[in-house]
Short mmCIF file of C-alpha atoms and ligand atoms in Angstrom, two decimals:
data_model
loop_
_atom_site.label_atom_id
_atom_site.label_comp_id
_atom_site.label_asym_id
_atom_site.label_seq_id
_atom_site.Cartn_x
_atom_site.Cartn_y
_atom_site.Cartn_z
CA MET X 1 -34.46 59.99 -5.42
CA GLN X 2 -31.86 61.23 -3.54
CA LYS X 3 -29.50 60.75 -5.81
CA LYS X 4 -30.99 63.01 -7.99
CA LYS X 5 -31.03 65.98 -5.18
CA TYR X 6 -27.82 65.36 -5.10
CA LEU X 7 -26.57 65.59 -8.31
CA GLU X 8 -28.67 69.03 -8.47
CA ASN X 9 -26.64 69.88 -6.11
CA PHE X 10 -23.71 70.08 -8.27
CA GLY X 11 -25.44 72.86 -9.98
CA GLU X 12 -24.63 75.12 -6.75
CA LEU X 13 -21.54 74.38 -6.81
CA LYS X 14 -20.51 76.06 -10.00
CA LYS X 15 -21.63 79.40 -9.59
CA ILE X 16 -19.74 79.45 -6.12
CA LYS X 17 -16.87 77.71 -8.28
CA GLU X 18 -17.50 80.91 -10.74
CA ASN X 19 -17.32 82.67 -8.28
CA LYS X 20 -14.09 81.73 -6.37
CA ASN X 21 -11.07 80.32 -7.40
CA ILE X 22 -12.04 77.05 -5.78
CA ILE X 23 -11.03 73.11 -6.30
CA ILE X 24 -14.58 71.60 -5.52
CA ALA X 25 -13.54 67.54 -5.13
CA ILE X 26 -17.49 64.92 -3.75
CA GLY X 27 -16.43 61.47 -2.33
CA GLY X 28 -17.83 59.20 -1.03
CA CYS X 29 -20.28 56.03 -1.49
CA MET X 30 -22.03 57.13 -4.76
CA MET X 31 -18.52 57.75 -6.35
CA GLN X 32 -17.80 53.73 -6.43
CA GLU X 33 -20.86 53.79 -8.81
CA GLU X 34 -19.18 54.42 -12.70
CA HIS X 35 -22.46 55.95 -13.64
CA ILE X 36 -22.56 58.77 -11.77
CA THR X 37 -18.71 59.68 -12.05
CA ASP X 38 -19.20 58.74 -15.42
CA LYS X 39 -22.76 61.08 -15.82
CA LEU X 40 -20.54 63.66 -13.62
CA LYS X 41 -17.69 64.44 -15.80
CA LYS X 42 -19.99 64.58 -19.10
CA SER X 43 -22.72 67.36 -17.02
CA TYR X 44 -20.34 68.60 -14.53
CA SER X 45 -17.32 69.09 -15.83
CA PHE X 46 -15.86 71.91 -13.18
CA VAL X 47 -15.45 69.42 -10.90
CA ASP X 48 -11.64 68.92 -10.27
CA ILE X 49 -11.77 65.93 -8.10
CA ILE X 50 -13.62 62.54 -7.52
CA PHE X 51 -12.99 59.95 -5.02
CA GLY X 52 -14.13 57.06 -3.81
CA THR X 53 -14.57 55.08 -0.57
CA HIS X 54 -10.85 53.91 -0.45
CA THR X 55 -8.62 56.92 -1.77
CA LEU X 56 -9.54 59.20 1.13
CA HIS X 57 -6.46 59.09 2.47
CA LYS X 58 -4.66 60.55 -1.15
CA VAL X 59 -7.27 63.85 -1.11
CA PRO X 60 -4.42 65.78 -0.21
CA GLU X 61 -2.06 64.23 -3.13
CA ASP X 62 -4.82 64.42 -5.14
CA ILE X 63 -5.07 68.70 -4.50
CA TYR X 64 -1.92 69.26 -4.89
CA LYS X 65 -2.03 67.20 -7.79
CA THR X 66 -4.73 69.90 -8.60
CA ILE X 67 -2.89 73.01 -7.69
CA THR X 68 -0.12 72.25 -8.93
CA LYS X 69 -0.58 70.49 -12.38
CA LYS X 70 -4.28 71.81 -12.96
CA GLU X 71 -5.62 67.89 -13.51
CA LYS X 72 -8.55 66.56 -13.35
CA ILE X 73 -8.26 63.87 -10.69
CA LYS X 74 -10.76 60.94 -10.93
CA ASP X 75 -9.66 58.98 -7.93
CA ILE X 76 -11.13 55.53 -7.42
CA ILE X 77 -10.07 52.13 -6.22
CA ASP X 78 -12.50 48.83 -6.85
CA ILE X 79 -14.27 47.95 -3.14
CA ASP X 80 -11.82 45.68 -0.63
CA GLY X 81 -9.27 48.54 -0.06
CA GLU X 82 -7.27 48.47 2.37
CA ILE X 83 -7.56 50.20 6.39
CA TYR X 84 -5.58 53.34 6.27
CA GLU X 85 -4.76 54.07 9.90
CA GLY X 86 -3.40 58.07 11.55
CA LEU X 87 -5.83 60.21 9.17
CA PRO X 88 -6.91 63.39 11.12
CA VAL X 89 -10.38 62.87 12.61
CA LYS X 90 -12.53 66.48 12.84
CA ARG X 91 -14.24 65.61 15.78
CA SER X 92 -18.14 67.86 16.41
CA ASN X 93 -17.91 67.66 20.13
CA ASN X 94 -15.37 67.02 23.10
CA LYS X 95 -17.00 65.28 25.18
CA GLN X 96 -18.90 62.86 22.80
CA ALA X 97 -16.46 60.48 19.59
CA SER X 98 -17.81 58.26 16.97
CA VAL X 99 -14.39 55.68 16.41
CA THR X 100 -14.62 53.45 13.47
CA ILE X 101 -13.70 49.57 14.15
CA MET X 102 -14.31 48.05 10.90
CA TYR X 103 -15.53 49.33 7.40
CA GLY X 104 -17.47 47.36 4.66
CA CYS X 105 -20.34 44.60 4.92
CA ASN X 106 -20.68 41.03 4.40
CA ASN X 107 -24.32 40.32 4.10
CA PHE X 108 -26.12 41.96 0.56
CA CYS X 109 -29.09 42.50 1.99
CA SER X 110 -31.52 42.55 -1.10
CA TYR X 111 -31.95 46.79 -0.26
CA CYS X 112 -28.77 47.84 0.32
CA ILE X 113 -25.88 49.61 -1.01
CA VAL X 114 -23.02 49.60 1.38
CA PRO X 115 -21.62 46.89 0.05
CA TYR X 116 -20.74 46.85 -3.54
CA VAL X 117 -19.43 50.34 -2.34
CA ARG X 118 -17.45 50.17 1.01
CA GLY X 119 -16.48 46.36 0.04
CA ARG X 120 -16.26 43.20 2.08
CA GLU X 121 -15.70 43.55 6.09
CA ARG X 122 -12.30 44.65 7.05
CA SER X 123 -11.90 44.37 10.56
CA ARG X 124 -9.18 47.10 12.07
CA LYS X 125 -6.15 46.21 14.33
CA PRO X 126 -7.47 46.12 18.43
CA GLU X 127 -4.69 47.75 19.46
CA ASP X 128 -4.91 50.80 17.20
CA ILE X 129 -8.57 51.35 18.26
CA LEU X 130 -8.04 50.57 21.89
CA ASN X 131 -4.73 53.57 21.10
CA GLU X 132 -7.52 56.00 19.19
CA ILE X 133 -9.50 55.55 22.05
CA LYS X 134 -6.56 56.07 25.01
CA GLU X 135 -5.82 59.55 23.25
CA LEU X 136 -9.36 60.62 23.92
CA ALA X 137 -9.73 59.51 26.67
CA LYS X 138 -6.41 61.48 27.76
CA GLU X 139 -8.02 64.64 25.35
CA GLY X 140 -10.84 64.61 28.10
CA PHE X 141 -13.74 62.04 25.91
CA LYS X 142 -16.30 60.31 27.94
CA GLU X 143 -18.84 58.75 26.12
CA ILE X 144 -17.13 56.60 22.29
CA THR X 145 -19.30 55.42 20.67
CA LEU X 146 -17.97 52.21 18.21
CA LEU X 147 -18.74 51.74 14.18
CA GLY X 148 -19.11 49.52 12.15
CA GLN X 149 -21.21 48.63 9.50
CA ASN X 150 -22.33 45.28 11.24
CA VAL X 151 -20.26 46.48 14.58
CA ASN X 152 -20.97 43.02 16.38
CA SER X 153 -19.33 40.61 13.60
CA TYR X 154 -15.83 42.58 14.57
CA ASN X 155 -13.05 40.66 13.63
CA GLY X 156 -9.58 41.27 15.61
CA GLY X 157 -7.75 38.27 14.75
CA ASN X 158 -6.86 35.88 16.77
CA ASN X 159 -9.51 34.76 17.90
CA TYR X 160 -10.09 38.12 19.23
CA LYS X 161 -13.86 39.42 18.49
CA PHE X 162 -16.00 41.97 19.15
CA SER X 163 -17.09 41.72 23.20
CA ASN X 164 -13.57 41.24 23.70
CA LEU X 165 -12.94 45.24 22.07
CA LEU X 166 -15.65 45.52 24.29
CA LYS X 167 -13.50 44.21 27.10
CA ASP X 168 -11.00 46.16 27.12
CA VAL X 169 -12.49 49.31 26.11
CA GLU X 170 -14.35 49.03 29.58
CA LYS X 171 -11.03 49.17 31.47
CA ILE X 172 -9.97 51.98 29.65
CA GLU X 173 -9.55 54.76 32.45
CA GLY X 174 -12.14 57.98 31.71
CA ILE X 175 -13.51 56.76 29.07
CA GLU X 176 -17.80 56.68 31.10
CA ILE X 177 -19.94 55.60 28.42
CA ILE X 178 -19.19 52.90 25.72
CA ARG X 179 -22.43 52.56 22.77
CA PHE X 180 -21.68 50.63 19.51
CA ILE X 181 -23.63 50.89 16.23
CA SER X 182 -24.99 48.59 14.18
CA PRO X 183 -25.19 45.27 15.84
CA HIS X 184 -27.18 42.65 13.44
CA PRO X 185 -28.95 40.64 14.88
CA LYS X 186 -27.45 36.97 13.94
CA ASP X 187 -24.37 38.46 15.17
CA PHE X 188 -26.01 39.12 18.50
CA THR X 189 -24.01 36.24 20.38
CA ASP X 190 -24.30 36.05 24.28
CA ASP X 191 -21.00 36.74 25.04
CA VAL X 192 -21.60 39.99 23.95
CA ILE X 193 -24.94 39.82 25.63
CA GLU X 194 -22.50 39.11 28.86
CA VAL X 195 -19.90 41.48 28.68
CA ILE X 196 -22.87 44.53 28.40
CA LYS X 197 -24.29 42.05 31.82
CA GLN X 198 -20.96 43.06 33.53
CA SER X 199 -20.25 46.22 31.85
CA LYS X 200 -20.34 49.58 34.49
CA LYS X 201 -19.77 51.54 31.13
CA ILE X 202 -21.54 49.90 28.25
CA SER X 203 -24.91 51.74 27.67
CA LYS X 204 -28.23 49.26 28.13
CA LEU X 205 -29.68 51.00 25.13
CA LEU X 206 -29.36 48.84 22.44
CA HIS X 207 -29.81 49.85 19.09
CA VAL X 208 -30.86 46.22 16.63
CA PRO X 209 -32.34 46.91 13.59
CA LEU X 210 -35.16 44.45 13.10
CA GLN X 211 -35.88 45.92 9.41
CA ALA X 212 -39.22 44.21 8.50
CA GLY X 213 -41.87 41.89 11.63
CA SER X 214 -42.63 39.11 8.81
CA THR X 215 -40.63 36.67 8.40
CA ASN X 216 -41.48 36.32 4.59
CA VAL X 217 -40.66 39.95 4.10
CA LEU X 218 -37.17 39.20 6.21
CA LYS X 219 -36.41 36.31 3.57
CA ALA X 220 -37.38 39.05 0.70
CA MET X 221 -34.91 41.25 1.80
CA ASN X 222 -31.91 38.82 2.78
CA ARG X 223 -31.39 39.82 6.80
CA LYS X 224 -30.67 35.92 7.64
CA TYR X 225 -33.07 35.63 10.86
CA THR X 226 -36.59 34.77 11.07
CA LYS X 227 -39.16 36.20 13.08
CA GLU X 228 -38.91 33.81 15.49
CA GLN X 229 -34.96 34.39 16.03
CA TYR X 230 -35.43 37.63 16.68
CA LEU X 231 -37.83 37.79 19.61
CA ASN X 232 -35.96 34.98 20.31
CA LEU X 233 -33.10 37.40 21.03
CA ILE X 234 -34.28 39.73 22.53
CA ASN X 235 -35.80 37.87 24.92
CA ARG X 236 -32.08 36.52 26.03
CA ILE X 237 -31.09 39.76 25.90
CA LYS X 238 -34.11 41.18 28.05
CA LYS X 239 -33.54 38.09 30.68
CA GLU X 240 -30.02 38.93 31.34
CA ILE X 241 -29.95 42.37 31.37
CA PRO X 242 -33.93 43.46 33.24
CA ASP X 243 -33.24 46.74 32.86
CA VAL X 244 -32.70 46.57 28.86
CA VAL X 245 -34.11 49.50 26.58
CA PHE X 246 -34.29 48.63 22.58
CA SER X 247 -34.49 50.98 19.52
CA THR X 248 -34.58 49.55 16.04
CA ASP X 249 -35.36 50.24 12.14
CA VAL X 250 -38.58 49.80 10.40
CA ILE X 251 -38.17 49.38 6.46
CA VAL X 252 -42.25 50.26 6.18
CA GLY X 253 -43.20 49.10 2.51
CA PHE X 254 -40.76 46.75 2.02
CA PRO X 255 -40.95 46.38 -2.65
CA ARG X 256 -41.11 42.26 -2.79
S1 SF4 R 1 -26.09 44.78 7.28
FE1 SF4 R 1 -26.54 47.01 7.20
S2 SF4 R 1 -24.64 47.53 6.11
FE2 SF4 R 1 -24.50 45.62 5.79
S3 SF4 R 1 -26.35 44.78 3.88
FE3 SF4 R 1 -26.90 44.86 5.15
S4 SF4 R 1 -28.23 46.53 5.48
FE4 SF4 R 1 -26.20 47.25 4.78
#
């Protein structure tokens, strides 16, 4: 349904292109799917550039080629791309910033496309993340949200885990609030709970996706935890952090 709507919107782009001399570039997860790009090339030939999730860093080069050589470009590489640092980020405000700490996902929940289009988990180096946050702090940002498809399986190498990263972000002067999304319940380890408990900056509003309250449905979803394990986690967190508040995601009507 969403894909259909997405494709329908391309028709609008054609009108814009006809009225103005512009370059149309389309990118993102869906472009990693071969049948989508085939359809685009066949039915929407006015699109100049198609790029995937691992070639964002090449968009300026693609635009240059389109302008200078009038080429149609499809710039997609398969999953497990490298991490490119230093790409410009447009932030929507100057107090709160989201900082990606890892890409991809290894979990293969049965309803999710992410591992297929974003590849396996790749974590940014701790120093790159911390330097980015220090720069943000200097610019006056106060609130940081650490982002990852499975944020708490962050692996900075040499046994540097998500809890280590949280501790180091806490030390950055100027940052007052730290959040993270989305953790996976199976990776919510005690060291992370302890860091949150000790922290003066990490938000006590924790988002812990449940997805389903039935162990059978969780199994069909390939979530890798049971109802009991999820409840046990929530109780462990509540015991250590009494003022914690939870939010969650629940899929209603999962087709088995
Ligand atoms: S953990 Fe999240 S991103 Fe990864 S497969 Fe499951 S739903 Fe998708």
